[in-house]
Amino acid sequence: MEEKIDKGLNWFDRALQIVEKYKFKTIFKAVIYILIIAATIGFIKNPTWIFEQYQTWLDKQHNEAMIDREHIDMKIHTIIEKLNFKTNSARVFILEYHNGTESVTGLPFRKCSATYEAINVGVMPIAHDYTEINLSLMPFASHMATTGYWCGDIHEMEDIDRSFCYRLKASGVEHFTAVTIEGVDKPLALLIISYDERYVEHNCEEVRENIRHCALELSLLFEINQQYGEQIKR
């Protein structure tokens, strides 16, 4: 037992002498060099290891972003379902702005598509009819970019955007309210509440208050969703 203790003390004394002789900085550099050499040898023996680890990390980030985005989507659906109930409207839907293919100038076409929809009892969904709408063919989008809010009967919009007016009429819309969902530096979407011949009775002031409150909630969720979308694309 004493021999083991003596050996341990001798090794400890040697270590102290080495540190004293070569100084800590020199030893630290030597350790770094050894680690670099070991890593280099490991890479030569298994060159794909680093890339495999990086891909594993990317896959993990992608999966986490997908799960988080699904949770955000559920929250958005819950918000517009509640808005549909509170306002007793025929439907609530969101036209989300996005980029399309590029023109010959290299600039992307700006478009919008219905990405979320909540409908009342007996109301047919229309989201599938509102996809890839070119914003250059939708003056109402420019109007909303300036005013941020709209409330009125469908015929009142005819002078602003006849094409979008007739599209809404074809969907049975007689009155609607819209508000812009604003992002940090740009508009992100339009939140629209529509009424038809069966769902007509509503209080405009209450609708205005409810839709603006929801637009603020949705703004934060859409910003988060965009971040997740960027992670998923990587």
mmCIF file of N, CA, C and O in Angstrom, residues 79-89 92 118 120:
data_model
loop_
_atom_site.group_PDB
_atom_site.id
_atom_site.type_symbol
_atom_site.label_atom_id
_atom_site.label_comp_id
_atom_site.label_asym_id
_atom_site.label_seq_id
_atom_site.Cartn_x
_atom_site.Cartn_y
_atom_site.Cartn_z
ATOM 1 N N ILE A 79 -57.686 30.346 -33.168
ATOM 2 C CA ILE A 79 -58.015 31.778 -33.133
ATOM 3 C C ILE A 79 -59.110 32.121 -34.127
ATOM 4 O O ILE A 79 -60.077 32.823 -33.796
ATOM 5 N N ILE A 80 -59.001 31.634 -35.367
ATOM 6 C CA ILE A 80 -60.004 31.998 -36.363
ATOM 7 C C ILE A 80 -61.325 31.257 -36.131
ATOM 8 O O ILE A 80 -62.397 31.767 -36.479
ATOM 9 N N GLU A 81 -61.278 30.065 -35.529
ATOM 10 C CA GLU A 81 -62.514 29.367 -35.168
ATOM 11 C C GLU A 81 -63.274 30.176 -34.116
ATOM 12 O O GLU A 81 -64.502 30.334 -34.206
ATOM 13 N N LYS A 82 -62.552 30.687 -33.125
ATOM 14 C CA LYS A 82 -63.177 31.508 -32.086
ATOM 15 C C LYS A 82 -63.722 32.807 -32.678
ATOM 16 O O LYS A 82 -64.801 33.274 -32.295
ATOM 17 N N LEU A 83 -62.971 33.395 -33.615
ATOM 18 C CA LEU A 83 -63.416 34.625 -34.261
ATOM 19 C C LEU A 83 -64.690 34.381 -35.060
ATOM 20 O O LEU A 83 -65.614 35.203 -35.051
ATOM 21 N N ASN A 84 -64.757 33.262 -35.746
ATOM 22 C CA ASN A 84 -65.949 32.871 -36.507
ATOM 23 C C ASN A 84 -67.170 32.739 -35.589
ATOM 24 O O ASN A 84 -68.271 33.192 -35.917
ATOM 25 N N PHE A 85 -66.940 32.159 -34.414
ATOM 26 C CA PHE A 85 -68.027 31.965 -33.447
ATOM 27 C C PHE A 85 -68.465 33.303 -32.841
ATOM 28 O O PHE A 85 -69.667 33.602 -32.757
ATOM 29 N N LYS A 86 -67.491 34.127 -32.423
ATOM 30 C CA LYS A 86 -67.808 35.400 -31.772
ATOM 31 C C LYS A 86 -68.565 36.354 -32.696
ATOM 32 O O LYS A 86 -69.446 37.089 -32.259
ATOM 33 N N THR A 87 -68.196 36.376 -33.954
ATOM 34 C CA THR A 87 -68.793 37.322 -34.899
ATOM 35 C C THR A 87 -70.000 36.737 -35.628
ATOM 36 O O THR A 87 -70.642 37.439 -36.406
ATOM 37 N N ASN A 88 -70.298 35.448 -35.377
ATOM 38 C CA ASN A 88 -71.404 34.754 -36.044
ATOM 39 C C ASN A 88 -71.359 34.982 -37.557
ATOM 40 O O ASN A 88 -72.364 35.295 -38.195
ATOM 41 N N SER A 89 -70.185 34.809 -38.126
ATOM 42 C CA SER A 89 -69.986 35.035 -39.555
ATOM 43 C C SER A 89 -70.113 33.730 -40.327
ATOM 44 O O SER A 89 -70.099 32.637 -39.745
ATOM 45 N N VAL A 92 -64.397 32.742 -41.802
ATOM 46 C CA VAL A 92 -63.200 33.551 -41.564
ATOM 47 C C VAL A 92 -62.076 32.879 -42.332
ATOM 48 O O VAL A 92 -61.883 31.666 -42.206
ATOM 49 N N ALA A 118 -62.040 29.042 -41.444
ATOM 50 C CA ALA A 118 -63.007 28.512 -40.478
ATOM 51 C C ALA A 118 -64.395 28.829 -41.019
ATOM 52 O O ALA A 118 -64.658 29.960 -41.422
ATOM 53 N N ASN A 120 -68.841 28.372 -40.802
ATOM 54 C CA ASN A 120 -69.997 28.143 -39.953
ATOM 55 C C ASN A 120 -70.795 26.950 -40.481
ATOM 56 O O ASN A 120 -70.508 26.427 -41.566
#
